[in-house]
């Protein structure tokens, strides 16, 4: 009999509204068995920019099993105080120089509901229109080589700007990993699919937070910046809070995907 494991992937949680959305929705996914494991991008969880010990703990306490990050990983300096000791927080594995960067870029995690079943997770960052980094494609190769003997269930959070780079990563890893989903743009895409090799793919999970604004920020400040070119202080948007992401169902024995469902849940 096939054992199916369901993994909820949560798009970038932005500020307090994003954290509250996770706390409102994730526990019911776990308690009902709709999701056995949860991965959430948390790089904007602290006031919309960066991660702190407190914001990480809030998300983990809500039932998130693994936190991923991205280009804003280091924006709140508190992250340096705990990232080396919090194995459930991953930063992009292809930051350079890798040997000198705190934290870890991948991990292999137990699934309590299924003894013996493990999930490998990595966080990669793109290079198109982003700061310099090691090649994410070659880094993905290295990651797969290191974990393939531990588990066939492999999830990749590709934090990238360019749609083309994300799509390319999906095809590059098709048949070798369970899931490749993008984060970073804060705009959910409608291209969720299972690629021919059995890998779930979605260009961007979207944003978890206030959608009455500009990608998680209140619109007046952003409009002022666009109209004048002057710097402004961003304030996190708080209205029309929605949790965005995807639910991936996979065969626990092979890692091949059975289904991917786009998730978009308003929070009252």
mmCIF file of C-alpha atoms in Angstrom:
data_model
loop_
_atom_site.group_PDB
_atom_site.id
_atom_site.type_symbol
_atom_site.label_atom_id
_atom_site.label_comp_id
_atom_site.label_asym_id
_atom_site.label_seq_id
_atom_site.Cartn_x
_atom_site.Cartn_y
_atom_site.Cartn_z
ATOM 1 C CA UNK A 1 0.000 0.000 0.000
ATOM 2 C CA UNK A 2 1.344 3.419 -0.990
ATOM 3 C CA UNK A 3 2.014 5.878 1.829
ATOM 4 C CA UNK A 4 1.192 9.397 0.760
ATOM 5 C CA UNK A 5 2.738 12.352 2.532
ATOM 6 C CA UNK A 6 1.273 15.835 2.253
ATOM 7 C CA UNK A 7 3.523 18.871 2.581
ATOM 8 C CA UNK A 8 2.172 22.413 2.913
ATOM 9 C CA UNK A 9 4.424 25.072 1.404
ATOM 10 C CA UNK A 10 3.774 28.605 2.663
ATOM 11 C CA UNK A 11 4.795 31.608 0.582
ATOM 12 C CA UNK A 12 6.770 34.499 2.089
ATOM 13 C CA UNK A 13 5.247 35.371 5.482
ATOM 14 C CA UNK A 14 5.422 39.171 5.716
ATOM 15 C CA UNK A 15 5.469 40.861 9.126
ATOM 16 C CA UNK A 16 2.926 40.381 11.863
ATOM 17 C CA UNK A 17 -0.002 39.832 9.432
ATOM 18 C CA UNK A 18 1.911 36.987 7.803
ATOM 19 C CA UNK A 19 2.788 35.420 11.135
ATOM 20 C CA UNK A 20 -0.792 35.710 12.347
ATOM 21 C CA UNK A 21 -2.053 34.086 9.149
ATOM 22 C CA UNK A 22 0.281 31.143 9.703
ATOM 23 C CA UNK A 23 -0.877 30.829 13.322
ATOM 24 C CA UNK A 24 -4.522 30.945 12.215
ATOM 25 C CA UNK A 25 -4.316 28.360 9.437
ATOM 26 C CA UNK A 26 -1.365 25.989 9.795
ATOM 27 C CA UNK A 27 -2.514 24.276 13.045
ATOM 28 C CA UNK A 28 -5.755 23.139 11.405
ATOM 29 C CA UNK A 29 -3.838 21.688 8.444
ATOM 30 C CA UNK A 30 -1.707 19.687 10.882
ATOM 31 C CA UNK A 31 -4.462 18.603 13.305
ATOM 32 C CA UNK A 32 -6.801 17.492 10.506
ATOM 33 C CA UNK A 33 -4.087 15.526 8.722
ATOM 34 C CA UNK A 34 -4.421 17.665 5.623
ATOM 35 C CA UNK A 35 -0.678 18.371 5.958
ATOM 36 C CA UNK A 36 1.912 16.166 7.640
ATOM 37 C CA UNK A 37 4.788 18.604 7.234
ATOM 38 C CA UNK A 38 5.013 22.386 6.719
ATOM 39 C CA UNK A 39 7.735 24.494 5.081
ATOM 40 C CA UNK A 40 7.413 28.296 5.209
ATOM 41 C CA UNK A 41 9.546 31.104 3.833
ATOM 42 C CA UNK A 42 10.292 33.472 6.716
ATOM 43 C CA UNK A 43 12.788 35.983 5.336
ATOM 44 C CA UNK A 44 10.268 38.855 5.711
ATOM 45 C CA UNK A 45 8.749 37.722 9.004
ATOM 46 C CA UNK A 46 10.293 40.504 11.147
ATOM 47 C CA UNK A 47 8.469 43.746 10.332
ATOM 48 C CA UNK A 48 8.592 42.828 6.642
ATOM 49 C CA UNK A 49 12.360 42.494 6.390
ATOM 50 C CA UNK A 50 14.577 39.849 7.966
ATOM 51 C CA UNK A 51 14.117 37.212 10.662
ATOM 52 C CA UNK A 52 14.438 37.393 14.441
ATOM 53 C CA UNK A 53 14.495 34.660 17.050
ATOM 54 C CA UNK A 54 11.034 35.754 18.169
ATOM 55 C CA UNK A 55 9.454 35.667 14.700
ATOM 56 C CA UNK A 56 11.081 32.325 13.917
ATOM 57 C CA UNK A 57 9.805 30.859 17.184
ATOM 58 C CA UNK A 58 6.283 32.125 16.528
ATOM 59 C CA UNK A 59 6.161 30.371 13.162
ATOM 60 C CA UNK A 60 7.699 27.171 14.490
ATOM 61 C CA UNK A 61 5.288 27.147 17.435
ATOM 62 C CA UNK A 62 2.372 27.419 14.995
ATOM 63 C CA UNK A 63 3.336 24.094 13.448
ATOM 64 C CA UNK A 64 5.854 25.038 10.768
ATOM 65 C CA UNK A 65 8.548 22.353 10.579
ATOM 66 C CA UNK A 66 11.152 24.150 8.456
ATOM 67 C CA UNK A 67 11.790 27.840 7.765
ATOM 68 C CA UNK A 68 13.504 28.984 4.576
ATOM 69 C CA UNK A 69 14.902 32.404 3.715
ATOM 70 C CA UNK A 70 16.379 34.418 0.828
ATOM 71 C CA UNK A 71 17.981 37.739 -0.025
ATOM 72 C CA UNK A 72 16.684 39.354 3.197
ATOM 73 C CA UNK A 73 18.143 36.633 5.446
ATOM 74 C CA UNK A 74 20.632 38.986 7.129
ATOM 75 C CA UNK A 75 18.562 42.204 7.199
ATOM 76 C CA UNK A 76 17.749 41.898 10.888
ATOM 77 C CA UNK A 77 21.000 41.346 12.768
ATOM 78 C CA UNK A 78 19.329 39.228 15.453
ATOM 79 C CA UNK A 79 19.508 36.307 13.024
ATOM 80 C CA UNK A 80 23.258 36.054 13.658
ATOM 81 C CA UNK A 81 22.529 35.284 17.325
ATOM 82 C CA UNK A 82 20.659 32.050 16.675
ATOM 83 C CA UNK A 83 20.910 30.775 13.091
ATOM 84 C CA UNK A 84 23.829 28.455 13.868
ATOM 85 C CA UNK A 85 21.824 26.780 16.651
ATOM 86 C CA UNK A 86 18.416 26.575 14.955
ATOM 87 C CA UNK A 87 18.615 23.632 12.562
ATOM 88 C CA UNK A 88 15.045 24.245 11.363
ATOM 89 C CA UNK A 89 16.025 27.601 9.818
ATOM 90 C CA UNK A 90 17.680 27.328 6.410
ATOM 91 C CA UNK A 91 19.392 30.101 4.464
ATOM 92 C CA UNK A 92 20.277 29.868 0.759
ATOM 93 C CA UNK A 93 22.808 27.076 0.290
ATOM 94 C CA UNK A 94 24.606 28.901 -2.516
ATOM 95 C CA UNK A 95 25.582 32.058 -0.636
ATOM 96 C CA UNK A 96 29.273 32.777 -1.230
ATOM 97 C CA UNK A 97 31.791 32.144 0.156
ATOM 98 C CA UNK A 98 29.869 29.188 1.538
ATOM 99 C CA UNK A 99 32.486 28.234 4.142
ATOM 100 C CA UNK A 100 32.230 31.636 5.840
ATOM 101 C CA UNK A 101 28.439 32.042 5.878
ATOM 102 C CA UNK A 102 26.590 31.239 9.144
ATOM 103 C CA UNK A 103 23.807 28.693 9.267
ATOM 104 C CA UNK A 104 23.043 25.814 6.943
ATOM 105 C CA UNK A 105 21.569 25.594 3.476
ATOM 106 C CA UNK A 106 19.826 22.247 3.722
ATOM 107 C CA UNK A 107 18.600 19.719 6.240
ATOM 108 C CA UNK A 108 17.039 16.265 6.514
ATOM 109 C CA UNK A 109 14.051 16.139 8.851
ATOM 110 C CA UNK A 110 11.919 13.451 10.467
ATOM 111 C CA UNK A 111 8.168 13.285 9.924
ATOM 112 C CA UNK A 112 6.718 12.352 13.347
ATOM 113 C CA UNK A 113 3.529 10.905 11.891
ATOM 114 C CA UNK A 114 5.504 8.456 9.736
ATOM 115 C CA UNK A 115 8.372 6.839 11.671
ATOM 116 C CA UNK A 116 11.370 6.310 9.435
ATOM 117 C CA UNK A 117 10.193 8.771 6.769
ATOM 118 C CA UNK A 118 12.488 11.738 6.215
ATOM 119 C CA UNK A 119 12.205 14.921 4.144
ATOM 120 C CA UNK A 120 15.220 16.732 2.714
ATOM 121 C CA UNK A 121 14.825 20.481 2.225
ATOM 122 C CA UNK A 122 17.116 23.045 0.660
ATOM 123 C CA UNK A 123 16.914 26.777 0.053
ATOM 124 C CA UNK A 124 18.587 28.223 -3.067
ATOM 125 C CA UNK A 125 18.847 31.801 -4.305
ATOM 126 C CA UNK A 126 18.785 32.928 -7.927
ATOM 127 C CA UNK A 127 21.452 34.933 -9.737
ATOM 128 C CA UNK A 128 19.396 36.800 -12.350
ATOM 129 C CA UNK A 129 18.746 40.371 -11.095
ATOM 130 C CA UNK A 130 20.018 39.305 -7.664
ATOM 131 C CA UNK A 131 23.245 39.751 -5.700
ATOM 132 C CA UNK A 132 26.189 37.495 -6.638
ATOM 133 C CA UNK A 133 25.950 33.891 -5.493
ATOM 134 C CA UNK A 134 27.323 30.495 -6.393
ATOM 135 C CA UNK A 135 25.537 28.641 -9.209
ATOM 136 C CA UNK A 136 22.173 27.410 -7.829
ATOM 137 C CA UNK A 137 22.010 24.608 -10.391
ATOM 138 C CA UNK A 138 25.386 23.127 -9.434
ATOM 139 C CA UNK A 139 24.581 23.647 -5.751
ATOM 140 C CA UNK A 140 21.357 21.694 -6.271
ATOM 141 C CA UNK A 141 23.379 18.854 -7.834
ATOM 142 C CA UNK A 142 25.637 18.738 -4.769
ATOM 143 C CA UNK A 143 22.676 18.787 -2.370
ATOM 144 C CA UNK A 144 20.934 15.912 -4.132
ATOM 145 C CA UNK A 145 24.129 13.866 -4.092
ATOM 146 C CA UNK A 146 24.431 14.361 -0.324
ATOM 147 C CA UNK A 147 20.853 13.434 0.606
ATOM 148 C CA UNK A 148 19.702 10.919 -2.017
ATOM 149 C CA UNK A 149 20.757 7.931 0.090
ATOM 150 C CA UNK A 150 18.831 9.239 3.118
ATOM 151 C CA UNK A 151 15.477 9.952 1.498
ATOM 152 C CA UNK A 152 13.762 10.190 -1.904
ATOM 153 C CA UNK A 153 11.565 13.041 -0.649
ATOM 154 C CA UNK A 154 13.375 16.245 -1.581
ATOM 155 C CA UNK A 155 11.957 19.786 -1.516
ATOM 156 C CA UNK A 156 13.581 22.875 -3.042
ATOM 157 C CA UNK A 157 12.646 26.491 -2.220
ATOM 158 C CA UNK A 158 14.155 28.520 -5.074
ATOM 159 C CA UNK A 159 14.192 32.174 -4.001
ATOM 160 C CA UNK A 160 14.632 33.982 -7.309
ATOM 161 C CA UNK A 161 13.532 37.055 -9.255
ATOM 162 C CA UNK A 162 13.389 35.825 -12.847
ATOM 163 C CA UNK A 163 10.560 33.552 -13.931
ATOM 164 C CA UNK A 164 12.825 32.029 -16.586
ATOM 165 C CA UNK A 165 15.425 31.020 -13.997
ATOM 166 C CA UNK A 166 12.771 29.376 -11.834
ATOM 167 C CA UNK A 167 11.235 27.495 -14.753
ATOM 168 C CA UNK A 168 14.695 26.345 -15.821
ATOM 169 C CA UNK A 169 15.366 25.008 -12.325
ATOM 170 C CA UNK A 170 12.127 23.048 -12.397
ATOM 171 C CA UNK A 171 13.074 21.309 -15.628
ATOM 172 C CA UNK A 172 16.679 20.840 -14.505
ATOM 173 C CA UNK A 173 15.599 18.979 -11.364
ATOM 174 C CA UNK A 174 12.564 17.178 -12.806
ATOM 175 C CA UNK A 175 12.659 13.538 -11.829
ATOM 176 C CA UNK A 176 15.417 14.103 -9.272
ATOM 177 C CA UNK A 177 13.495 15.935 -6.545
ATOM 178 C CA UNK A 178 9.948 15.909 -5.238
ATOM 179 C CA UNK A 179 9.203 19.612 -5.535
ATOM 180 C CA UNK A 180 10.634 22.865 -6.882
ATOM 181 C CA UNK A 181 8.671 25.952 -5.888
ATOM 182 C CA UNK A 182 9.645 29.586 -6.104
ATOM 183 C CA UNK A 183 9.502 32.389 -3.581
ATOM 184 C CA UNK A 184 10.555 36.070 -3.532
ATOM 185 C CA UNK A 185 8.196 37.940 -5.892
ATOM 186 C CA UNK A 186 5.239 37.894 -3.449
ATOM 187 C CA UNK A 187 2.851 37.322 -6.378
ATOM 188 C CA UNK A 188 1.304 33.865 -6.570
ATOM 189 C CA UNK A 189 1.457 32.195 -9.970
ATOM 190 C CA UNK A 190 -1.168 29.892 -11.479
ATOM 191 C CA UNK A 191 1.200 27.391 -13.097
ATOM 192 C CA UNK A 192 1.226 24.616 -10.505
ATOM 193 C CA UNK A 193 1.892 21.329 -12.262
ATOM 194 C CA UNK A 194 3.528 17.931 -12.056
ATOM 195 C CA UNK A 195 6.377 17.800 -14.558
ATOM 196 C CA UNK A 196 6.892 14.654 -16.702
ATOM 197 C CA UNK A 197 9.516 13.199 -14.362
ATOM 198 C CA UNK A 198 7.185 13.390 -11.341
ATOM 199 C CA UNK A 199 8.371 16.667 -9.788
ATOM 200 C CA UNK A 200 5.880 19.265 -8.510
ATOM 201 C CA UNK A 201 6.556 22.759 -9.840
ATOM 202 C CA UNK A 202 5.150 26.262 -9.223
ATOM 203 C CA UNK A 203 6.928 29.472 -10.208
ATOM 204 C CA UNK A 204 5.977 31.413 -7.069
ATOM 205 C CA UNK A 205 4.027 30.400 -3.981
ATOM 206 C CA UNK A 206 2.971 33.998 -3.415
ATOM 207 C CA UNK A 207 2.831 36.022 -0.229
ATOM 208 C CA UNK A 208 1.296 35.338 3.158
ATOM 209 C CA UNK A 209 0.257 38.691 4.590
ATOM 210 C CA UNK A 210 -1.677 41.854 3.736
ATOM 211 C CA UNK A 211 -2.647 42.019 0.056
ATOM 212 C CA UNK A 212 -4.115 45.550 0.137
ATOM 213 C CA UNK A 213 -0.779 47.128 -0.670
ATOM 214 C CA UNK A 214 2.245 46.647 -2.887
ATOM 215 C CA UNK A 215 3.700 43.147 -2.353
ATOM 216 C CA UNK A 216 3.120 43.385 1.391
ATOM 217 C CA UNK A 217 3.844 47.089 1.930
ATOM 218 C CA UNK A 218 1.283 49.888 2.405
ATOM 219 C CA UNK A 219 0.749 51.557 -0.951
ATOM 220 C CA UNK A 220 1.063 55.320 -0.106
ATOM 221 C CA UNK A 221 4.749 55.006 0.778
ATOM 222 C CA UNK A 222 5.526 52.882 -2.272
ATOM 223 C CA UNK A 223 3.640 55.258 -4.587
ATOM 224 C CA UNK A 224 5.574 58.197 -3.136
ATOM 225 C CA UNK A 225 8.818 56.385 -3.940
ATOM 226 C CA UNK A 226 7.760 55.659 -7.518
ATOM 227 C CA UNK A 227 6.516 59.197 -8.099
ATOM 228 C CA UNK A 228 9.428 61.074 -6.535
ATOM 229 C CA UNK A 229 12.359 58.677 -6.428
ATOM 230 C CA UNK A 230 12.874 59.637 -2.787
ATOM 231 C CA UNK A 231 13.533 57.044 -0.071
ATOM 232 C CA UNK A 232 10.622 56.200 2.210
ATOM 233 C CA UNK A 233 10.049 54.063 5.282
ATOM 234 C CA UNK A 234 8.053 50.969 4.354
ATOM 235 C CA UNK A 235 5.107 49.989 6.534
ATOM 236 C CA UNK A 236 3.754 46.447 6.401
ATOM 237 C CA UNK A 237 0.295 46.164 4.833
ATOM 238 C CA UNK A 238 -2.292 44.856 7.286
ATOM 239 C CA UNK A 239 -5.545 44.539 5.302
ATOM 240 C CA UNK A 240 -6.884 41.666 3.177
ATOM 241 C CA UNK A 241 -4.618 39.092 4.802
ATOM 242 C CA UNK A 242 -4.254 35.895 2.783
ATOM 243 C CA UNK A 243 -2.126 32.772 3.241
ATOM 244 C CA UNK A 244 -0.696 31.716 -0.118
ATOM 245 C CA UNK A 245 1.196 28.570 -0.965
ATOM 246 C CA UNK A 246 0.776 25.046 -2.265
ATOM 247 C CA UNK A 247 -0.015 21.581 -0.949
ATOM 248 C CA UNK A 248 2.132 18.802 -2.424
ATOM 249 C CA UNK A 249 1.130 15.154 -2.080
ATOM 250 C CA UNK A 250 3.902 12.644 -2.726
ATOM 251 C CA UNK A 251 4.570 8.922 -2.553
ATOM 252 C CA UNK A 252 6.710 8.509 0.562
ATOM 253 C CA UNK A 253 8.519 5.492 -0.885
ATOM 254 C CA UNK A 254 9.558 7.015 -4.217
ATOM 255 C CA UNK A 255 9.328 10.762 -3.663
ATOM 256 C CA UNK A 256 7.286 11.120 -6.854
ATOM 257 C CA UNK A 257 4.427 13.592 -6.731
ATOM 258 C CA UNK A 258 0.805 12.537 -6.782
ATOM 259 C CA UNK A 259 -0.665 16.049 -6.839
ATOM 260 C CA UNK A 260 0.042 19.734 -6.289
ATOM 261 C CA UNK A 261 -2.754 22.074 -5.194
ATOM 262 C CA UNK A 262 -2.493 25.846 -5.163
ATOM 263 C CA UNK A 263 -3.483 27.260 -1.747
ATOM 264 C CA UNK A 264 -4.971 30.717 -1.215
ATOM 265 C CA UNK A 265 -6.878 31.163 2.049
ATOM 266 C CA UNK A 266 -8.201 34.539 3.301
ATOM 267 C CA UNK A 267 -7.842 35.178 7.024
ATOM 268 C CA UNK A 268 -10.841 36.826 8.681
#
